[in-house]
Coordinates of N, CA and C in Angstrom, one line a residue:
T82 N 135.4 72.6 88.1 CA 136.0 74.2 88.6 C 135.9 73.7 89.9
F83 N 136.8 74.1 90.8 CA 137.0 74.0 92.5 C 137.1 75.2 93.0
L84 N 136.5 74.9 94.2 CA 136.3 76.2 95.1 C 137.2 76.5 96.0
T85 N 137.4 75.2 96.8 CA 138.8 75.6 97.8 C 139.8 74.5 97.9
L86 N 141.0 74.7 97.8 CA 141.9 73.9 98.3 C 142.5 73.5 99.9
S87 N 142.5 72.5 100.5 CA 142.7 72.2 101.8 C 143.5 71.3 102.1
I88 N 144.3 71.6 102.6 CA 145.7 70.9 103.3 C 145.8 70.9 104.9
R89 N 146.1 69.6 105.1 CA 146.3 69.4 107.0 C 148.0 69.1 107.0
A90 N 148.1 70.0 107.6 CA 149.7 70.4 108.1 C 150.1 70.2 109.5
R91 N 151.5 69.7 109.8 CA 152.3 70.0 110.9 C 153.6 69.6 110.8
A92 N 154.6 70.4 112.0 CA 155.4 70.4 112.0 C 155.9 69.8 113.3
E93 N 157.1 69.0 112.8 CA 157.7 67.9 114.1 C 158.0 68.7 115.6
T94 N 158.2 70.2 115.3 CA 158.4 71.0 116.6 C 157.6 72.0 116.1
S95 N 157.6 72.6 117.3 CA 157.1 74.4 117.4 C 157.8 75.3 116.5
G96 N 157.0 76.2 115.5 CA 158.1 77.5 115.3 C 158.5 77.3 114.0
A97 N 157.7 76.5 113.1 CA 157.9 76.4 111.4 C 157.0 77.3 111.2
R98 N 157.3 78.1 110.1 CA 156.6 79.0 109.5 C 156.6 78.5 108.0
I99 N 155.6 78.1 107.1 CA 155.5 77.6 106.0 C 154.2 78.6 105.1
A100 N 154.9 79.1 103.7 CA 153.8 79.6 103.0 C 153.5 78.5 102.0
F101 N 152.5 78.7 101.6 CA 151.9 77.6 101.0 C 151.0 78.6 99.8
A102 N 151.1 78.1 98.2 CA 150.3 78.8 97.5 C 150.2 77.7 96.1
P103 N 148.7 77.5 95.9 CA 148.3 77.3 94.5 C 149.2 77.4 93.5
S104 N 149.7 76.9 92.4 CA 150.3 77.2 91.7 C 149.9 76.6 90.1
Y105 N 150.4 77.5 89.3 CA 150.0 77.1 87.6 C 151.8 77.5 86.8
E106 N 152.4 76.5 86.5 CA 153.4 76.0 85.8 C 154.7 77.1 86.5
G107 N 154.8 77.0 87.8 CA 155.7 78.0 88.4 C 155.2 79.2 89.0
D108 N 153.5 79.8 88.0 CA 153.4 81.0 88.8 C 152.2 80.7 90.0
R109 N 152.4 81.6 90.9 CA 152.0 81.4 92.3 C 150.9 82.4 92.1
C110 N 149.8 81.4 92.8 CA 148.6 82.4 93.5 C 149.1 83.1 94.9
I111 N 148.3 83.8 95.4 CA 148.3 84.5 96.2 C 148.9 83.3 97.6
E112 N 149.9 83.8 98.0 CA 150.4 82.6 99.1 C 149.7 82.9 100.5
Q113 N 149.7 81.9 101.5 CA 149.3 82.0 102.5 C 150.3 81.4 103.4
A114 N 150.7 82.2 104.7 CA 151.6 82.1 105.5 C 151.3 81.2 106.8
V115 N 151.4 80.4 107.0 CA 150.8 79.8 108.4 C 152.4 79.2 109.3
D116 N 152.1 79.3 110.6 CA 153.0 78.2 111.7 C 152.4 77.7 112.4
L117 N 153.2 76.8 111.6 CA 152.9 75.1 112.3 C 153.8 75.0 114.0
G118 N 152.9 73.7 114.4 CA 153.7 73.0 115.3 C 153.2 71.7 115.5
P119 N 153.2 71.1 116.2 CA 153.2 69.2 116.3 C 152.0 68.8 116.1
D120 N 150.7 69.7 116.3 CA 149.3 69.5 116.0 C 149.0 69.4 114.8
W121 N 148.3 68.7 114.4 CA 147.4 68.8 113.0 C 146.3 70.2 112.6
Q122 N 147.1 70.6 111.7 CA 145.9 72.2 111.6 C 145.5 71.8 110.0
E123 N 144.1 72.6 109.5 CA 143.8 72.8 108.3 C 144.0 74.1 107.7
I124 N 144.7 74.0 106.8 CA 144.9 74.7 105.8 C 144.1 75.4 104.6
A125 N 143.2 76.3 104.4 CA 142.2 76.0 103.7 C 142.1 77.7 102.4
F126 N 142.1 77.3 101.0 CA 142.3 78.4 100.5 C 141.2 78.5 99.7
D127 N 140.3 79.6 99.4 CA 139.2 80.3 98.8 C 140.3 80.5 97.4
L128 N 140.0 79.3 96.2 CA 140.2 79.3 95.2 C 139.8 80.9 94.5
P129 N 139.1 81.2 94.2 CA 138.5 82.2 93.1 C 139.0 83.6 93.7
A130 N 138.9 83.6 95.2 CA 140.0 85.2 95.8 C 141.4 84.7 95.4
A131 N 142.2 83.7 95.6 CA 143.4 83.8 96.1 C 144.4 83.6 94.6
C132 N 143.5 83.0 94.0 CA 143.8 82.2 92.3 C 143.1 83.4 91.3
A133 N 142.4 84.4 91.2 CA 142.2 85.1 90.3 C 142.5 85.3 88.9
G134 N 142.2 85.1 88.0 CA 142.9 85.1 86.7 C 143.9 84.2 86.5
F135 N 143.7 82.8 87.2 CA 144.4 81.1 86.8 C 142.9 80.6 86.2
D136 N 143.2 80.1 85.4 CA 141.9 79.2 84.4 C 142.4 77.7 84.9
L137 N 143.6 77.4 85.3 CA 143.9 75.9 85.7 C 145.2 76.2 86.6
L138 N 145.2 75.1 87.9 CA 146.0 75.0 88.9 C 146.6 73.6 88.6
T139 N 148.6 73.2 88.5 CA 148.6 72.4 88.4 C 149.6 71.8 90.0
S140 N 149.7 72.1 90.6 CA 150.4 72.3 92.2 C 149.8 73.1 92.7
V141 N 150.8 72.7 94.1 CA 150.8 73.8 95.1 C 152.2 73.7 95.6
T142 N 152.8 75.0 95.8 CA 153.9 75.2 96.3 C 153.7 75.6 97.9
V143 N 155.0 74.8 98.4 CA 155.3 74.8 100.1 C 156.7 75.4 100.3
Q144 N 156.8 76.6 100.9 CA 158.4 77.0 101.0 C 158.3 77.4 102.6
N145 N 159.1 76.8 103.4 CA 159.6 76.9 104.4 C 160.3 78.5 104.7
T146 N 160.0 79.5 105.6 CA 160.5 80.7 105.6 C 160.9 80.8 107.2
S147 N 161.0 79.7 107.6 CA 162.1 79.7 109.1 C 163.0 78.8 108.9
D148 N 163.9 78.6 110.1 CA 164.8 77.9 110.1 C 164.2 76.7 109.6
R149 N 165.7 75.2 109.4 CA 165.3 73.8 109.2 C 163.9 73.8 110.0
A150 N 163.0 73.0 109.1 CA 161.9 72.4 109.7 C 161.4 71.1 109.0
T151 N 161.4 70.0 109.6 CA 160.5 68.9 109.1 C 159.1 69.2 108.9
I152 N 158.4 69.1 108.2 CA 156.8 69.2 108.1 C 156.4 68.1 107.5
L153 N 154.8 68.3 107.7 CA 154.1 66.5 107.1 C 152.9 67.4 106.9
L154 N 152.5 66.8 105.8 CA 151.7 67.2 104.9 C 150.6 65.9 104.5
D155 N 149.0 66.1 104.6 CA 148.1 65.2 104.3 C 146.8 65.7 103.8
E156 N 146.2 64.6 103.1 CA 144.7 65.1 102.9 C 144.7 66.2 101.8
I157 N 145.3 66.7 101.3 CA 145.7 68.0 100.1 C 144.6 67.9 99.1
E158 N 143.6 68.2 99.2 CA 142.1 68.3 98.5 C 141.6 69.2 97.9
F159 N 141.6 69.3 96.5 CA 140.5 70.2 95.8 C 139.3 70.0 95.9
R160 N 138.1 70.9 96.4 CA 136.8 70.4 96.6 C 135.9 71.5 95.4
Q161 N 135.0 70.9 95.4 CA 133.8 71.4 94.1 C 132.9 72.7 95.2

């Protein structure tokens, strides 16, 4: 059982708004919207709170909710 999902993310330029959500077979947990800029930042999910009712998780959905943006992701980790 995992308790936390953490993702390090940044955008090439300021002003990118990105929504992240752990998911299972297309069904998303509660998403978290984040404003990204050129500096790396860590996004963390409390999985029991964000994914109540999900027994399994198979992916992480990343959705750009702003204008076109280039984003970089690193160190995507599920932690116990």
